[in-house]
Coordinates of C-alpha atoms in Angstrom, one line a residue:
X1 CA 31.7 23.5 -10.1
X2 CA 33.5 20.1 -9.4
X3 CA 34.2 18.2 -11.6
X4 CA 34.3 14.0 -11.4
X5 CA 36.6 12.0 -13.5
X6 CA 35.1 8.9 -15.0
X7 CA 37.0 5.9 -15.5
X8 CA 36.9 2.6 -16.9
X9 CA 38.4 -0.3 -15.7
X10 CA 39.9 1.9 -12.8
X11 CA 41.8 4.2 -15.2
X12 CA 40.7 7.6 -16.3
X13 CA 39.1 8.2 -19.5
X14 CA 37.2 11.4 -19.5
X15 CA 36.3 14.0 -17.4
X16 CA 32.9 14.9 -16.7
X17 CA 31.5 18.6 -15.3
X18 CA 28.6 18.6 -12.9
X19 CA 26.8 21.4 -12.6
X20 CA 27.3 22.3 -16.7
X21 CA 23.8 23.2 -17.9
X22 CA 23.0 24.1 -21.0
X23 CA 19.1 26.0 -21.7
X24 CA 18.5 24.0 -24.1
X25 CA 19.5 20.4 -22.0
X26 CA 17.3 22.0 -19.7
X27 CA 14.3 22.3 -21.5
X28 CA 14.6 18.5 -23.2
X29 CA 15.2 17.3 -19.4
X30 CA 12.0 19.0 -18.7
X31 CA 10.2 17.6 -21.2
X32 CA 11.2 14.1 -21.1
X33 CA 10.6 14.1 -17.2
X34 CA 6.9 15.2 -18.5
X35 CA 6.5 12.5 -21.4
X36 CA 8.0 9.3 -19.3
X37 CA 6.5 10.2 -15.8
X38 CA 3.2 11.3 -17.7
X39 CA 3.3 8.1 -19.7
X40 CA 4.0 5.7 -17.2
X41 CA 1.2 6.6 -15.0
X42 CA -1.3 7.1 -17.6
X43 CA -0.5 3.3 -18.1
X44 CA -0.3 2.3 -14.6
X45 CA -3.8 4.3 -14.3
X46 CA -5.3 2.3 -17.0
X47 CA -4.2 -1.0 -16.2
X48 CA -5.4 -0.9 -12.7
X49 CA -8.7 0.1 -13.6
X50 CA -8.6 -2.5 -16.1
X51 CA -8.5 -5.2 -14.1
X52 CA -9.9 -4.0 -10.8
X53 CA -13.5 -3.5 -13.7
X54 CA -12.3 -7.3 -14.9
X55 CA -11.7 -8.7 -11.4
X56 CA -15.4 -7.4 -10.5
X57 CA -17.1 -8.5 -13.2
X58 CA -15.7 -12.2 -13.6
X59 CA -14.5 -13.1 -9.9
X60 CA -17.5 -11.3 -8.8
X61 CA -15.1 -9.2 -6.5
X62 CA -16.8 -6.0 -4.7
X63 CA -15.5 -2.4 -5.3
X64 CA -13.4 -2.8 -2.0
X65 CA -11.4 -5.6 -3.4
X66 CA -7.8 -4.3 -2.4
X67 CA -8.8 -3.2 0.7
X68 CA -9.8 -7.0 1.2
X69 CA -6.5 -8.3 0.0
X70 CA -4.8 -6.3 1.9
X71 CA -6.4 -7.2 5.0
X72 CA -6.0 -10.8 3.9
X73 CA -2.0 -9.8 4.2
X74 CA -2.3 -7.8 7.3
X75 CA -3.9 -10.8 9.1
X76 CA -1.0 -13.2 8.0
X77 CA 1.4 -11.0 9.8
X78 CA -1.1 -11.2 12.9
X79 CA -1.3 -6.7 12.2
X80 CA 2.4 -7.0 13.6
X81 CA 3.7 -4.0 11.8
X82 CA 7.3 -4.5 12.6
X83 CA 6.9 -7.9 11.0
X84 CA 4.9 -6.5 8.2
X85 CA 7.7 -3.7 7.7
X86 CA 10.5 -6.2 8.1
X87 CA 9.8 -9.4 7.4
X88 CA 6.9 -8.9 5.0
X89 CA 8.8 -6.1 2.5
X90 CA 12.0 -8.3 2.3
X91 CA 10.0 -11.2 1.3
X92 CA 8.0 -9.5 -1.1
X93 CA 11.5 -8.1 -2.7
X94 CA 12.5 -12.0 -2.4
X95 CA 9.4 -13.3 -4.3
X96 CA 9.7 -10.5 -7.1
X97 CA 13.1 -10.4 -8.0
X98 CA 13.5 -14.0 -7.7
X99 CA 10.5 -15.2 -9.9
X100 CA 11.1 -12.5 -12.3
X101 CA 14.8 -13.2 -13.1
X102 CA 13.7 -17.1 -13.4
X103 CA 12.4 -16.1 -16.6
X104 CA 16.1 -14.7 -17.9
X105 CA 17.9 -17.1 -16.2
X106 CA 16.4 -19.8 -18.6
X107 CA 17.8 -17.6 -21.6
X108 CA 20.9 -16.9 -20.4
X109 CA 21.9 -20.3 -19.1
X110 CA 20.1 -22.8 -21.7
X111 CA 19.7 -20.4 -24.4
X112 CA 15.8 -21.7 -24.9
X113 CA 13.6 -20.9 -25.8
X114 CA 15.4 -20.0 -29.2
X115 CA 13.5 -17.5 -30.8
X116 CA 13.8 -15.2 -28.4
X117 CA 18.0 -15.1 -28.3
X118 CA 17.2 -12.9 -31.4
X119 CA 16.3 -10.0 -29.1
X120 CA 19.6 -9.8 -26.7
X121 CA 20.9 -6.4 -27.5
X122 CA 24.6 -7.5 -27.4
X123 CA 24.4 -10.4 -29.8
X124 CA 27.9 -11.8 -29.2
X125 CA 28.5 -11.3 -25.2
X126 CA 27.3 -13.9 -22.5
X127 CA 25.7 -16.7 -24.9
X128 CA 25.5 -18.9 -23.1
X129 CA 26.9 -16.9 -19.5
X130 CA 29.6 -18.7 -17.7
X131 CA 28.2 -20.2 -15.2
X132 CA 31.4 -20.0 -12.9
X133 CA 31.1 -16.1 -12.8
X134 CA 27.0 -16.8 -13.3
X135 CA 27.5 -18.3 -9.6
X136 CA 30.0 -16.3 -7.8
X137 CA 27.6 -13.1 -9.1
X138 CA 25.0 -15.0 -7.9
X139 CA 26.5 -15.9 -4.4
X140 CA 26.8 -11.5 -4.2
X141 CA 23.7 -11.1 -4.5
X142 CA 22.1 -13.4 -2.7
X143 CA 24.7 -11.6 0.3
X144 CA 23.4 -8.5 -0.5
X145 CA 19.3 -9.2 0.0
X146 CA 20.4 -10.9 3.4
X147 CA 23.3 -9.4 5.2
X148 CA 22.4 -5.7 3.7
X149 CA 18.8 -5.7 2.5
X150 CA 17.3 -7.2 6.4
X151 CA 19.4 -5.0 8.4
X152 CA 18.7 -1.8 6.0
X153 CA 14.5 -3.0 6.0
X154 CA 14.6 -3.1 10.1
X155 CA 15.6 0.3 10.6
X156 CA 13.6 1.4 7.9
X157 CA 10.8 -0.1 9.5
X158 CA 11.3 1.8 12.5
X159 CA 11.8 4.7 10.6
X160 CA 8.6 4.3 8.8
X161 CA 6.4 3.8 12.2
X162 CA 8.2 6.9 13.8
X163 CA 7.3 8.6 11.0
X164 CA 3.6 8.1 11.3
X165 CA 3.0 5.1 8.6
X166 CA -0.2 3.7 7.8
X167 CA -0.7 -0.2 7.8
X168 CA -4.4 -1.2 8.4
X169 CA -6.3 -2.0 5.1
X170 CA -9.3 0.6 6.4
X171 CA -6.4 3.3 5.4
X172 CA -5.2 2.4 2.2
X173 CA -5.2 6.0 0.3
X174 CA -7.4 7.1 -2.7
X175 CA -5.7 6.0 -5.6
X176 CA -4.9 9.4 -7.2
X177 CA -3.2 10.0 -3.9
X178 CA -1.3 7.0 -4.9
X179 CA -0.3 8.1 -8.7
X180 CA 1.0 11.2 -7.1
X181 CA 3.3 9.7 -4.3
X182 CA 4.6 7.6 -7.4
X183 CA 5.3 10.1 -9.7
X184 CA 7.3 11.4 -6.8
X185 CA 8.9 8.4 -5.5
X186 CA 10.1 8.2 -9.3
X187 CA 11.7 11.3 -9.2
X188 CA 13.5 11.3 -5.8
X189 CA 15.3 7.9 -7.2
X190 CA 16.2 9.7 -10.2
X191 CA 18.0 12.3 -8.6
X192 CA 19.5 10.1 -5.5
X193 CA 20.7 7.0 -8.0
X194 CA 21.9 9.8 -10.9
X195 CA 24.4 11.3 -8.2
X196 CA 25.3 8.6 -6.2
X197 CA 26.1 6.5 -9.4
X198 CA 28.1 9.4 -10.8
X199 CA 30.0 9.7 -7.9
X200 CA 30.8 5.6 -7.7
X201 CA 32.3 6.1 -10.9
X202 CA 35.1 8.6 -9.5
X203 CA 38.6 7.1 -9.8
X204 CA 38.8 6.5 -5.9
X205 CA 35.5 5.0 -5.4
X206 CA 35.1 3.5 -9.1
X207 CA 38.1 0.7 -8.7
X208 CA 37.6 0.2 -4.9
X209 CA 33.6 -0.3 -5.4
X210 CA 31.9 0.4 -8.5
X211 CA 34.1 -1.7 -10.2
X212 CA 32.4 -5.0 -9.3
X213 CA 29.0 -3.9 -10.7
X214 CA 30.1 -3.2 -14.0
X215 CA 32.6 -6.6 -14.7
X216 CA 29.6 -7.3 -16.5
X217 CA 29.8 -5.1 -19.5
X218 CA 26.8 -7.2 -21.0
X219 CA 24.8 -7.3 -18.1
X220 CA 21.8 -9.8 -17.4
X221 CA 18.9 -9.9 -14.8
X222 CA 20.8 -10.7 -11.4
X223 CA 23.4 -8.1 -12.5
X224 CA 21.1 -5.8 -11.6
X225 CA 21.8 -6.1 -6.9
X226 CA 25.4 -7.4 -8.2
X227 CA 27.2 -4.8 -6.1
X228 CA 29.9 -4.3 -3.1
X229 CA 28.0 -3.7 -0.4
X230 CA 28.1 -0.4 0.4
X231 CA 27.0 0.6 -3.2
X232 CA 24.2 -1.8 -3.1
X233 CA 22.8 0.0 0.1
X234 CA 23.8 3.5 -1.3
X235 CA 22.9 3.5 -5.1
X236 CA 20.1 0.9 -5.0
X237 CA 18.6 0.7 -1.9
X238 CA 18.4 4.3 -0.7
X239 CA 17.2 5.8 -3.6
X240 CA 13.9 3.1 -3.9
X241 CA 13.0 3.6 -0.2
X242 CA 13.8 7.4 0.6
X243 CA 10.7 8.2 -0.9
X244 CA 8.2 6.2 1.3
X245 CA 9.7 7.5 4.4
X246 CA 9.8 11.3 3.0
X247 CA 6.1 11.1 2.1
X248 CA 5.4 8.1 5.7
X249 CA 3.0 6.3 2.6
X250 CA 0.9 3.6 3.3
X251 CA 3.3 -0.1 3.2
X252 CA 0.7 -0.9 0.8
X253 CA 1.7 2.0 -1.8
X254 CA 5.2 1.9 -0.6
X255 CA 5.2 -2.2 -1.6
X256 CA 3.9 -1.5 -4.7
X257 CA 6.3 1.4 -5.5
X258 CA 9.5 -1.8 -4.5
X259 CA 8.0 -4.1 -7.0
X260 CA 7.8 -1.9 -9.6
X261 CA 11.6 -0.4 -9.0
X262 CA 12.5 -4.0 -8.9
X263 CA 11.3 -5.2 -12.3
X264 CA 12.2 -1.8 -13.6
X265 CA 16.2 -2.8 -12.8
X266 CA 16.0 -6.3 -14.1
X267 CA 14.4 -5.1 -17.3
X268 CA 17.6 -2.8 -17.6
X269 CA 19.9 -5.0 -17.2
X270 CA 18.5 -8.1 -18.5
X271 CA 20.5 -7.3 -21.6
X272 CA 16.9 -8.6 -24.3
X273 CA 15.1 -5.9 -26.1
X274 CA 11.8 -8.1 -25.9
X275 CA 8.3 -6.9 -27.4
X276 CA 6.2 -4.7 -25.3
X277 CA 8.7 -4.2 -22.2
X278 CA 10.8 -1.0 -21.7
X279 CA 13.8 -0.3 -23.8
X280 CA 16.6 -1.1 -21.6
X281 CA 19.5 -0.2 -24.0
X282 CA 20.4 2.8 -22.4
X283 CA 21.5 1.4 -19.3
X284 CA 22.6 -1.8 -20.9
X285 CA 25.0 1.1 -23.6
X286 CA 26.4 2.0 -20.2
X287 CA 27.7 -1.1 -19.1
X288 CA 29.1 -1.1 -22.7
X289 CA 31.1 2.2 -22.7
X290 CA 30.9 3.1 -18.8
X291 CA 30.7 7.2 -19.8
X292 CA 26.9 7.8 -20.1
X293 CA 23.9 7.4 -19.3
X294 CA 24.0 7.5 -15.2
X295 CA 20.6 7.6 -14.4
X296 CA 17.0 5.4 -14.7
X297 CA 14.9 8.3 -16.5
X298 CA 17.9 9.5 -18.7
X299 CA 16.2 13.4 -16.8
X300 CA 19.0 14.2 -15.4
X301 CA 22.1 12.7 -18.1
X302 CA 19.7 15.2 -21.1
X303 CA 20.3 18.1 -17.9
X304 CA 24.2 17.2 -17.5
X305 CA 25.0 16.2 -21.0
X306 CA 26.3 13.0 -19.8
X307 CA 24.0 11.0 -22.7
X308 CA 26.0 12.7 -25.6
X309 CA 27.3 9.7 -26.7
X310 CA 24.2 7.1 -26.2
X311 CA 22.3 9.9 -28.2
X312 CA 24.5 9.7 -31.3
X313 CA 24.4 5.8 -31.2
X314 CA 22.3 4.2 -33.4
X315 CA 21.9 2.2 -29.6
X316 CA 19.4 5.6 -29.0
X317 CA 17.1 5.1 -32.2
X318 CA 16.7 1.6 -31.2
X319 CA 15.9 2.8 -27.3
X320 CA 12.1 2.5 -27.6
X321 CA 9.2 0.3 -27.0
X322 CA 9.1 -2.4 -29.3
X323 CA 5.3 -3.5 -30.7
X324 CA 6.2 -5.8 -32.7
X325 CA 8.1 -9.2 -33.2
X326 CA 11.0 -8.1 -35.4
X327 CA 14.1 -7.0 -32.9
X328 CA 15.0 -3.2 -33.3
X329 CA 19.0 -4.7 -33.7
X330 CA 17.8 -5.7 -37.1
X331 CA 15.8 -2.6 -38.0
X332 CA 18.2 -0.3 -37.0
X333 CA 21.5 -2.5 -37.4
X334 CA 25.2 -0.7 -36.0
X335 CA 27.1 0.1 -39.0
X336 CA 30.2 -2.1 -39.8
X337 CA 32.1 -0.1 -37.9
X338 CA 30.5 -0.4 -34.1
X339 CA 29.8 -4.0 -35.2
X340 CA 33.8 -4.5 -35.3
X341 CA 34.3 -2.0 -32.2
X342 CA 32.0 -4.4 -30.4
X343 CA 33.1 -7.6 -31.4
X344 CA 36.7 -7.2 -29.9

């Protein structure tokens, strides 16, 4: 049993046991892995069906349409797959991450539009962000999607192609195949990003790396690749594309398995509780105290007990989808107490 001591702001504040599991942390693990993996692709299953039915009928597309598309891509690249591979997956992470953080950085730096400042989960952190630290985070990551992400995507290219990958569009796999390879690509970053996170938050490695990622104990969008180096290509990188090359998926699948890791991570740590988006305050509770919540699902912190805290927050009612348009901060308010403990 080893156990990892987790600290914050480099100095210890409380141990934590892996390998403690109780029966009964095992069986709510088991059955939220069920609920979120089996919700998420019921959803992903009906919007793509969805639109590929409205795509047909109004654009008059044919049942093949995303075999099409993607041989629209694969002819851009000239059906280089190294290019494809390379070039093609870092600008697709480029294009996504960018575009969708455009949206935040709007909020965070102009505070507009207005009505939606009411949904930031902490209410009196980063409003309006510095731009000084806005810019030296932003100059980090823009370090890490060149100097790391290019390098890391060429040899995962190569890896990919070794290991038997399918590019042409005449191969794109059944979709069911493709819900399946997800549900697994979901669970391999679980586990690699719920131990390699863990272990970044060990005294040695904590203040000499981790430490970085979490000056940000209100996180926003960028926040999310805002990393040394070594941890970005460790606890983000490895654990999104490990499961592509275990499985050698189509690029296809394993593209849309990147984008939707990406805008998973900037919805965690974009620090708004916004209507029909996923709840990102537990991630954005862990930048807040440091000592829970370690992984995406929340699997494998119900297994290790390391969401003891989060779960008797009031941060944990409010860490659900939200269908309406009043914020959950105001329909499940902290008590006067956390709302001091927070303000200083």
């Amino acid at each position: 049993m080893t156990t990892i001591e987790v600290t914050r702001n480099g100095s210890p504040s409380k141990k934590l046991v892996i390998g403690t599991v109780r029966p009964r942390q095992f069986l709510d693990s088991l059955k939220k892995t069920i609920f979120v993996v089996g919700s998420a692709l019921v959803i992903f299953a009906a919007a793509r069906n969805s639109v590929t039915w409205h795509l047909q009928r109004f654009w008059g597309a044919s049942g093949n349409f995303w075999e099409k598309r993607w041989q629209d891509i694969y002819d851009s690249f000239d059906g280089n797959h190294h290019n494809l591979g390379v070039w093609g997956t870092n600008l697709l992470a480029l294009v996504v991450f960018w575009f969708f953080n455009l949206f935040f950085f709007v909020i965070d730096l102009f505070g507009k539009p207005e009505c939606l400042l009411k949904y930031k989960i902490q209410q009196d952190r980063n409003v309006p962000v510095d731009r000084e630290k806005f810019k030296a985070a932003l100059k980090q990551v823009l370090f890490n999607q060149t100097v790391v992400n290019v390098p890391l995507s060429y040899v995962w290219a190569h890896l990919l192609i070794w290991r038997g990958m399918k590019f042409d569009a005449s191969d794109l796999p059944a979709f069911h195949w493709v819900l399946f390879e997800l549900t697994i690509f979901i669970l391999v970053e679980e586990f690699m990003f719920y131990y390699s996170h863990r272990l970044f938050h060990s005294p040695q490695l904590y203040k000499r790396f981790h430490k970085k990622h979490h000056e940000w104990t209100a996180p926003i969008g960028i926040i999310s690749i805002y990393a040394h180096p070594l941890e970005h290509l460790i606890s983000n990188m490895l654990p999104i594309l490990m499961g592509p090359l275990i499985f050698g998926s189509h690029l296809g699948t394993a593209w849309l398995w990147i984008t939707m890791a990406i805008l998973s991570t900037i919805v965690s740590h974009c620090g708004y509780h916004l209507p029909l988006l996923p709840s990102p305050e537990a991630h954005d509770f862990h930048h807040l105290k440091f000592t829970n919540n370690f992984g995406v699902l929340g699997v494998l912190d119900r297994l290790h007990g390391t969401d003891e805290n989060f779960r008797a927050s009031k941060a944990y009612q409010r860490h659900i989808m939200l269908f309406g348009f009043i914020p959950l901060s105001q329909q499940i308010p902290d008590d006067s107490k956390h709302l001091k403990e927070k303000s200083q």
